[in-house]
Every structure is written in C-alpha cells, then in structure tokens.
Amino acid sequence: AQKVTQAQTEISVVEKEDVTLDCVYETRDTTYYLFWYKQPPSGELVFLIRRNSFDEQNEISGRYSWNFQKSTSSFNFTITASQVVDSAVYFCALSEPYSNSGYALNFGKGTSLLVTP
Amino acid sequence: DGGITQSPKYLFRKEGQNVTLSCEQNLNHDAMYWYRQDPGQGLRLIYYSQIVNDFQKGDIAEGYSVSREKKESFPLTVTSAQKNPTAFYLCASSFRENYGYTFGSGTRLTVV
C-alpha cells in the first residue's frame, strides 16, 4: 500500500521564524498527485496545494513554499516568517487507487504547528 | 455560496444505537468521501463514491454504511457494529479524482 509519513508530530516556533514541515511518501505509480491541507482549530480542512508527479518545480505562494524532490520521495512545506495564525495541524496526502474503482487521498498523520508570539 | 454542509456539528448517542451523519454539497462535484479522524491518527478513509448509486469501501468500512442516491448527498450511518464510534467525521467532495477536495466542517460524534 502507498504510504505518507510526516515524522514531525508537533513543532513549536516563535513568531517570525521559518519552519519546514516534512512529508515523505511511498508509491509504485509513475503518475501520482500530492497535496497539503491545513486544519485550523475549527476543524475544517483547507486545501493548500496539489502537485502532480511530472511537475518538479518548486512553488511559492506568499509566505508558503513547497519543495518537491522525486529522487527522495519528499514534498516538504516551508512557512516563512511564521505568524500566530499559522498555528494548525498540517496534513500531507497522496492520491491512491482503491480497489478497481477510483482514487482517494491517503493522508499522513499530520504535524501540529504552534506559533507563539 | 457553494460548499459542503455537515450536520449536526455535535452528536451524542447511546451505545448500541445506529446514527446517521448528513453530508450535502452544492458544488456539483461527482466524487464524495467520508473520513474519520482520531487524535494522532490522521484521517482514515471510510467510504467513497465516484458517481451516483455507486460507492466503495475505504480502509475502515466495517461498522459503517453509506448511500448515494443523489449527487448532492452522501449520508454515513454509524451502526452498532462499529466497535469504537466516538470520533470526528469529515465529509469531502471533489470535481473528479485527483483534484483537490473540499471538506465540510465535520461532525463530532460521542457515543456514551
């Protein structure tokens, strides 16, 4: 089975520090999709990014950036100049085939980020 | 505004009772999903449906049942056969597979 590992269970930083959340995945597929989601204390998951396996360009969106390294099967997420509002649980996910019918997201266990003033 | 509505937000049930969690979307998405979240476990897939009148088991389907009679609706029934039903349940939808999911705000089920 495919697998997503987020080794960091909890991270605590002080505001304005940079922080990187690690994600390592396993798959036998040559075409696959990776995702990052944010879960604030309210509970609803918020979509951050989707990346397909053929696009290895790093992406930047404001203070967020993603580093996709196919050679090491990693898709790491960096928050630059962290803010208190970044405090949340962050999930990495891999699109995985289920039985013979369709795909669904397989999530890592999440990294809880706490940003303190 | 388009989105996914899960109701109720909090649900309490006695052990041995079946309970149905509602999930409705007005995004015109074909695919819908149910996940269960427990502390430290991440999200685990219960059931998913790619089209109306069709659904498939995920990783932890035992003790759960679903139906997909309408595109907009994907209710989840937690049966008395589910050994440990207390959890946070999240419903999601996507335009098609491998697209980003839109999630509802979740239902926190407590069985006493």
mmCIF file of C-alpha atoms in Angstrom:
data_model
loop_
_atom_site.group_PDB
_atom_site.id
_atom_site.type_symbol
_atom_site.label_atom_id
_atom_site.label_comp_id
_atom_site.label_asym_id
_atom_site.label_seq_id
_atom_site.Cartn_x
_atom_site.Cartn_y
_atom_site.Cartn_z
ATOM 1 C CA ALA A 1 0.000 0.000 0.000
ATOM 2 C CA GLN A 2 1.102 3.507 -0.593
ATOM 3 C CA LYS A 3 2.071 5.484 2.405
ATOM 4 C CA VAL A 4 2.610 9.043 3.614
ATOM 5 C CA THR A 5 4.909 9.767 6.542
ATOM 6 C CA GLN A 6 5.000 13.001 8.469
ATOM 7 C CA ALA A 7 7.691 12.312 11.022
ATOM 8 C CA GLN A 8 7.208 15.537 12.962
ATOM 9 C CA THR A 9 4.265 15.144 15.302
ATOM 10 C CA GLU A 10 4.479 18.601 16.858
ATOM 11 C CA ILE A 11 6.547 21.689 16.140
ATOM 12 C CA SER A 12 6.681 24.848 18.200
ATOM 13 C CA VAL A 13 8.247 28.057 16.903
ATOM 14 C CA VAL A 14 8.300 31.698 17.839
ATOM 15 C CA GLU A 15 6.618 34.158 15.525
ATOM 16 C CA LYS A 16 8.699 35.257 12.534
ATOM 17 C CA GLU A 17 10.765 32.089 12.500
ATOM 18 C CA ASP A 18 10.814 29.966 9.342
ATOM 19 C CA VAL A 19 9.538 26.425 9.713
ATOM 20 C CA THR A 20 9.622 23.378 7.419
ATOM 21 C CA LEU A 21 7.153 20.541 7.632
ATOM 22 C CA ASP A 22 8.432 17.272 6.217
ATOM 23 C CA CYS A 23 6.494 14.788 4.117
ATOM 24 C CA VAL A 24 7.858 11.538 2.693
ATOM 25 C CA TYR A 25 5.737 9.264 0.532
ATOM 26 C CA GLU A 26 5.900 5.789 -0.979
ATOM 27 C CA THR A 27 4.266 4.822 -4.244
ATOM 28 C CA ARG A 28 4.793 2.433 -7.142
ATOM 29 C CA ASP A 29 2.833 4.619 -9.538
ATOM 30 C CA THR A 30 4.686 6.775 -12.056
ATOM 31 C CA THR A 31 1.822 9.262 -12.159
ATOM 32 C CA TYR A 32 0.564 10.471 -8.847
ATOM 33 C CA TYR A 33 -0.648 13.568 -7.040
ATOM 34 C CA LEU A 34 0.424 15.079 -3.736
ATOM 35 C CA PHE A 35 -1.473 17.532 -1.583
ATOM 36 C CA TRP A 36 -1.099 19.668 1.518
ATOM 37 C CA TYR A 37 -4.028 20.659 3.740
ATOM 38 C CA LYS A 38 -4.297 22.908 6.789
ATOM 39 C CA GLN A 39 -6.646 22.120 9.672
ATOM 40 C CA PRO A 40 -7.147 25.122 11.985
ATOM 41 C CA PRO A 41 -8.761 24.645 15.413
ATOM 42 C CA SER A 42 -12.207 24.984 13.834
ATOM 43 C CA GLY A 43 -11.694 21.536 12.328
ATOM 44 C CA GLU A 44 -12.388 22.111 8.635
ATOM 45 C CA LEU A 45 -9.539 21.130 6.309
ATOM 46 C CA VAL A 46 -8.353 23.833 3.945
ATOM 47 C CA PHE A 47 -6.720 22.913 0.637
ATOM 48 C CA LEU A 48 -3.258 24.459 0.160
ATOM 49 C CA ILE A 49 -1.645 22.852 -2.876
ATOM 50 C CA ARG A 50 -1.856 19.991 -5.376
ATOM 51 C CA ARG A 51 1.217 18.796 -7.261
ATOM 52 C CA ASN A 52 1.482 16.097 -9.913
ATOM 53 C CA SER A 53 4.499 13.837 -10.221
ATOM 54 C CA PHE A 54 5.616 15.310 -13.530
ATOM 55 C CA ASP A 55 5.951 18.819 -12.213
ATOM 56 C CA GLU A 56 9.071 19.093 -10.072
ATOM 57 C CA GLN A 57 9.222 22.850 -9.999
ATOM 58 C CA ASN A 58 9.128 24.312 -6.552
ATOM 59 C CA GLU A 59 6.182 26.549 -5.843
ATOM 60 C CA ILE A 60 5.855 29.708 -3.797
ATOM 61 C CA SER A 61 2.634 31.333 -2.666
ATOM 62 C CA GLY A 62 3.198 34.307 -0.416
ATOM 63 C CA ARG A 63 4.890 33.037 2.751
ATOM 64 C CA TYR A 64 4.304 29.408 1.737
ATOM 65 C CA SER A 65 6.647 27.355 -0.408
ATOM 66 C CA TRP A 66 6.837 23.714 -1.383
ATOM 67 C CA ASN A 67 9.877 21.648 -2.302
ATOM 68 C CA PHE A 68 9.099 18.534 -4.338
ATOM 69 C CA GLN A 69 12.016 16.097 -4.651
ATOM 70 C CA LYS A 70 11.137 12.978 -6.602
ATOM 71 C CA SER A 71 14.588 11.475 -6.003
ATOM 72 C CA THR A 72 13.962 11.367 -2.248
ATOM 73 C CA SER A 73 10.154 10.976 -2.439
ATOM 74 C CA SER A 74 9.638 14.108 -0.411
ATOM 75 C CA PHE A 75 7.232 17.010 -0.640
ATOM 76 C CA ASN A 76 8.192 19.447 2.088
ATOM 77 C CA PHE A 77 6.322 22.582 3.069
ATOM 78 C CA THR A 78 8.004 25.736 4.367
ATOM 79 C CA ILE A 79 6.354 28.688 6.061
ATOM 80 C CA THR A 80 8.499 31.791 6.015
ATOM 81 C CA ALA A 81 8.194 34.381 8.792
ATOM 82 C CA SER A 82 5.587 32.360 10.650
ATOM 83 C CA GLN A 83 2.602 34.042 12.259
ATOM 84 C CA VAL A 84 0.302 33.042 15.103
ATOM 85 C CA VAL A 85 -2.477 32.441 12.567
ATOM 86 C CA ASP A 86 -0.366 29.679 11.044
ATOM 87 C CA SER A 87 -0.974 27.561 14.142
ATOM 88 C CA ALA A 88 -2.816 24.489 12.905
ATOM 89 C CA VAL A 89 -2.405 20.853 12.017
ATOM 90 C CA TYR A 90 -0.954 20.338 8.554
ATOM 91 C CA PHE A 91 -1.571 17.204 6.536
ATOM 92 C CA CYS A 92 0.290 15.848 3.555
ATOM 93 C CA ALA A 93 -1.669 13.456 1.318
ATOM 94 C CA LEU A 94 -1.086 11.181 -1.666
ATOM 95 C CA SER A 95 -3.741 10.230 -4.195
ATOM 96 C CA GLU A 96 -4.025 6.464 -4.091
ATOM 97 C CA PRO A 97 -6.012 3.933 -6.153
ATOM 98 C CA TYR A 98 -8.571 1.996 -4.134
ATOM 99 C CA SER A 99 -9.729 -1.425 -5.380
ATOM 100 C CA ASN A 100 -10.567 -1.237 -9.068
ATOM 101 C CA SER A 101 -12.673 1.846 -8.790
ATOM 102 C CA GLY A 102 -11.216 5.255 -8.418
ATOM 103 C CA TYR A 103 -8.753 7.173 -6.333
ATOM 104 C CA ALA A 104 -8.876 8.690 -2.877
ATOM 105 C CA LEU A 105 -6.473 10.641 -0.718
ATOM 106 C CA ASN A 106 -4.271 8.784 1.733
ATOM 107 C CA PHE A 107 -3.291 11.212 4.490
ATOM 108 C CA GLY A 108 -0.266 11.343 6.726
ATOM 109 C CA LYS A 109 -0.862 11.623 10.456
ATOM 110 C CA GLY A 110 -0.316 15.346 10.424
ATOM 111 C CA THR A 111 2.075 17.814 12.023
ATOM 112 C CA SER A 112 0.734 20.137 14.701
ATOM 113 C CA LEU A 113 2.351 23.562 14.395
ATOM 114 C CA LEU A 114 2.208 26.023 17.246
ATOM 115 C CA VAL A 115 3.416 29.559 16.617
ATOM 116 C CA THR A 116 3.795 31.663 19.740
ATOM 117 C CA PRO A 117 4.127 35.455 19.912
ATOM 118 C CA ASP B 1 -22.008 30.230 -1.758
ATOM 119 C CA GLY B 2 -21.051 26.722 -2.764
ATOM 120 C CA GLY B 3 -19.759 24.298 -0.210
ATOM 121 C CA ILE B 4 -20.296 21.205 1.868
ATOM 122 C CA THR B 5 -22.653 21.115 4.805
ATOM 123 C CA GLN B 6 -22.300 18.549 7.531
ATOM 124 C CA SER B 7 -24.880 18.293 10.233
ATOM 125 C CA PRO B 8 -25.077 18.212 13.100
ATOM 126 C CA LYS B 9 -21.801 19.646 14.392
ATOM 127 C CA TYR B 10 -22.023 17.654 17.626
ATOM 128 C CA LEU B 11 -23.892 14.402 18.093
ATOM 129 C CA PHE B 12 -24.371 12.276 21.177
ATOM 130 C CA ARG B 13 -25.728 8.748 21.055
ATOM 131 C CA LYS B 14 -26.127 5.840 23.371
ATOM 132 C CA GLU B 15 -24.116 2.722 22.755
ATOM 133 C CA GLY B 16 -25.927 0.248 20.527
ATOM 134 C CA GLN B 17 -27.850 2.856 18.548
ATOM 135 C CA ASN B 18 -27.378 3.493 14.866
ATOM 136 C CA VAL B 19 -26.798 7.107 13.909
ATOM 137 C CA THR B 20 -26.736 8.853 10.525
ATOM 138 C CA LEU B 21 -24.446 11.771 9.722
ATOM 139 C CA SER B 22 -25.563 14.119 6.994
ATOM 140 C CA CYS B 23 -23.360 15.454 4.183
ATOM 141 C CA GLU B 24 -24.724 17.724 1.439
ATOM 142 C CA GLN B 25 -22.798 19.586 -1.278
ATOM 143 C CA ASN B 26 -23.887 22.153 -3.848
ATOM 144 C CA LEU B 27 -20.622 22.234 -5.763
ATOM 145 C CA ASN B 28 -21.836 19.857 -8.472
ATOM 146 C CA HIS B 29 -18.952 17.544 -7.613
ATOM 147 C CA ASP B 30 -19.127 13.952 -8.780
ATOM 148 C CA ALA B 31 -16.991 12.386 -6.057
ATOM 149 C CA MET B 32 -17.673 12.336 -2.323
ATOM 150 C CA TYR B 33 -15.764 10.873 0.611
ATOM 151 C CA TRP B 34 -16.069 10.111 4.299
ATOM 152 C CA TYR B 35 -13.075 10.208 6.615
ATOM 153 C CA ARG B 36 -12.691 9.515 10.279
ATOM 154 C CA GLN B 37 -10.199 11.460 12.392
ATOM 155 C CA ASP B 38 -8.898 10.277 15.757
ATOM 156 C CA PRO B 39 -6.227 12.080 17.794
ATOM 157 C CA GLY B 40 -2.780 11.264 16.440
ATOM 158 C CA GLN B 41 -4.186 9.054 13.664
ATOM 159 C CA GLY B 42 -4.623 11.477 10.843
ATOM 160 C CA LEU B 43 -7.580 10.931 8.512
ATOM 161 C CA ARG B 44 -8.680 7.456 7.545
ATOM 162 C CA LEU B 45 -10.964 6.730 4.619
ATOM 163 C CA ILE B 46 -14.277 5.053 5.446
ATOM 164 C CA TYR B 47 -16.187 5.103 2.134
ATOM 165 C CA TYR B 48 -16.059 6.984 -1.115
ATOM 166 C CA SER B 49 -18.329 7.433 -4.105
ATOM 167 C CA GLN B 50 -17.278 8.487 -7.595
ATOM 168 C CA ILE B 51 -20.798 8.651 -9.062
ATOM 169 C CA VAL B 52 -24.425 8.393 -8.020
ATOM 170 C CA ASN B 53 -25.600 4.923 -6.988
ATOM 171 C CA ASP B 54 -22.054 3.660 -6.631
ATOM 172 C CA PHE B 55 -19.728 3.626 -3.626
ATOM 173 C CA GLN B 56 -16.636 1.763 -2.494
ATOM 174 C CA LYS B 57 -15.164 0.748 0.839
ATOM 175 C CA GLY B 58 -12.126 2.539 2.140
ATOM 176 C CA ASP B 59 -9.655 1.372 4.770
ATOM 177 C CA ILE B 60 -12.023 1.219 7.747
ATOM 178 C CA ALA B 61 -15.513 0.498 6.367
ATOM 179 C CA GLU B 62 -16.507 -2.117 8.963
ATOM 180 C CA GLY B 63 -19.417 -0.927 11.077
ATOM 181 C CA TYR B 64 -20.363 1.835 8.650
ATOM 182 C CA SER B 65 -22.782 2.098 5.730
ATOM 183 C CA VAL B 66 -23.464 4.772 3.104
ATOM 184 C CA SER B 67 -25.824 5.566 0.266
ATOM 185 C CA ARG B 68 -25.518 7.821 -2.788
ATOM 186 C CA GLU B 69 -28.982 8.242 -4.221
ATOM 187 C CA LYS B 70 -28.433 11.853 -5.223
ATOM 188 C CA LYS B 71 -25.343 13.641 -6.465
ATOM 189 C CA GLU B 72 -25.604 16.219 -3.688
ATOM 190 C CA SER B 73 -25.948 13.853 -0.758
ATOM 191 C CA PHE B 74 -23.746 11.179 0.808
ATOM 192 C CA PRO B 75 -25.027 10.225 4.279
ATOM 193 C CA LEU B 76 -22.994 7.991 6.576
ATOM 194 C CA THR B 77 -24.620 5.599 9.043
ATOM 195 C CA VAL B 78 -22.592 4.504 12.031
ATOM 196 C CA THR B 79 -24.042 1.191 13.070
ATOM 197 C CA SER B 80 -23.963 -0.599 16.392
ATOM 198 C CA ALA B 81 -21.378 -2.934 14.862
ATOM 199 C CA GLN B 82 -18.761 -0.179 14.918
ATOM 200 C CA LYS B 83 -16.688 -1.003 17.989
ATOM 201 C CA ASN B 84 -15.350 2.460 18.747
ATOM 202 C CA PRO B 85 -17.537 5.076 17.034
ATOM 203 C CA THR B 86 -16.541 8.133 19.050
ATOM 204 C CA ALA B 87 -14.546 10.294 16.626
ATOM 205 C CA PHE B 88 -14.544 13.351 14.389
ATOM 206 C CA TYR B 89 -16.088 12.615 10.989
ATOM 207 C CA LEU B 90 -15.251 14.637 7.903
ATOM 208 C CA CYS B 91 -17.051 14.601 4.580
ATOM 209 C CA ALA B 92 -15.377 15.840 1.390
ATOM 210 C CA SER B 93 -16.109 16.199 -2.291
ATOM 211 C CA SER B 94 -14.063 16.720 -5.425
ATOM 212 C CA PHE B 95 -14.795 17.644 -9.016
ATOM 213 C CA ARG B 96 -13.121 14.429 -10.060
ATOM 214 C CA GLU B 97 -10.473 12.127 -8.719
ATOM 215 C CA ASN B 98 -7.013 13.558 -8.189
ATOM 216 C CA TYR B 99 -8.432 17.052 -7.805
ATOM 217 C CA GLY B 100 -8.307 18.897 -4.515
ATOM 218 C CA TYR B 101 -11.005 18.032 -2.022
ATOM 219 C CA THR B 102 -13.413 20.485 -0.422
ATOM 220 C CA PHE B 103 -14.156 19.478 3.156
ATOM 221 C CA GLY B 104 -17.125 20.062 5.382
ATOM 222 C CA SER B 105 -16.715 21.390 8.904
ATOM 223 C CA GLY B 106 -17.116 17.934 10.416
ATOM 224 C CA THR B 107 -19.369 16.147 12.905
ATOM 225 C CA ARG B 108 -18.048 15.204 16.315
ATOM 226 C CA LEU B 109 -19.788 12.015 17.393
ATOM 227 C CA THR B 110 -19.708 10.900 21.003
ATOM 228 C CA VAL B 111 -21.165 7.562 21.981
ATOM 229 C CA VAL B 112 -21.833 7.043 25.669
#
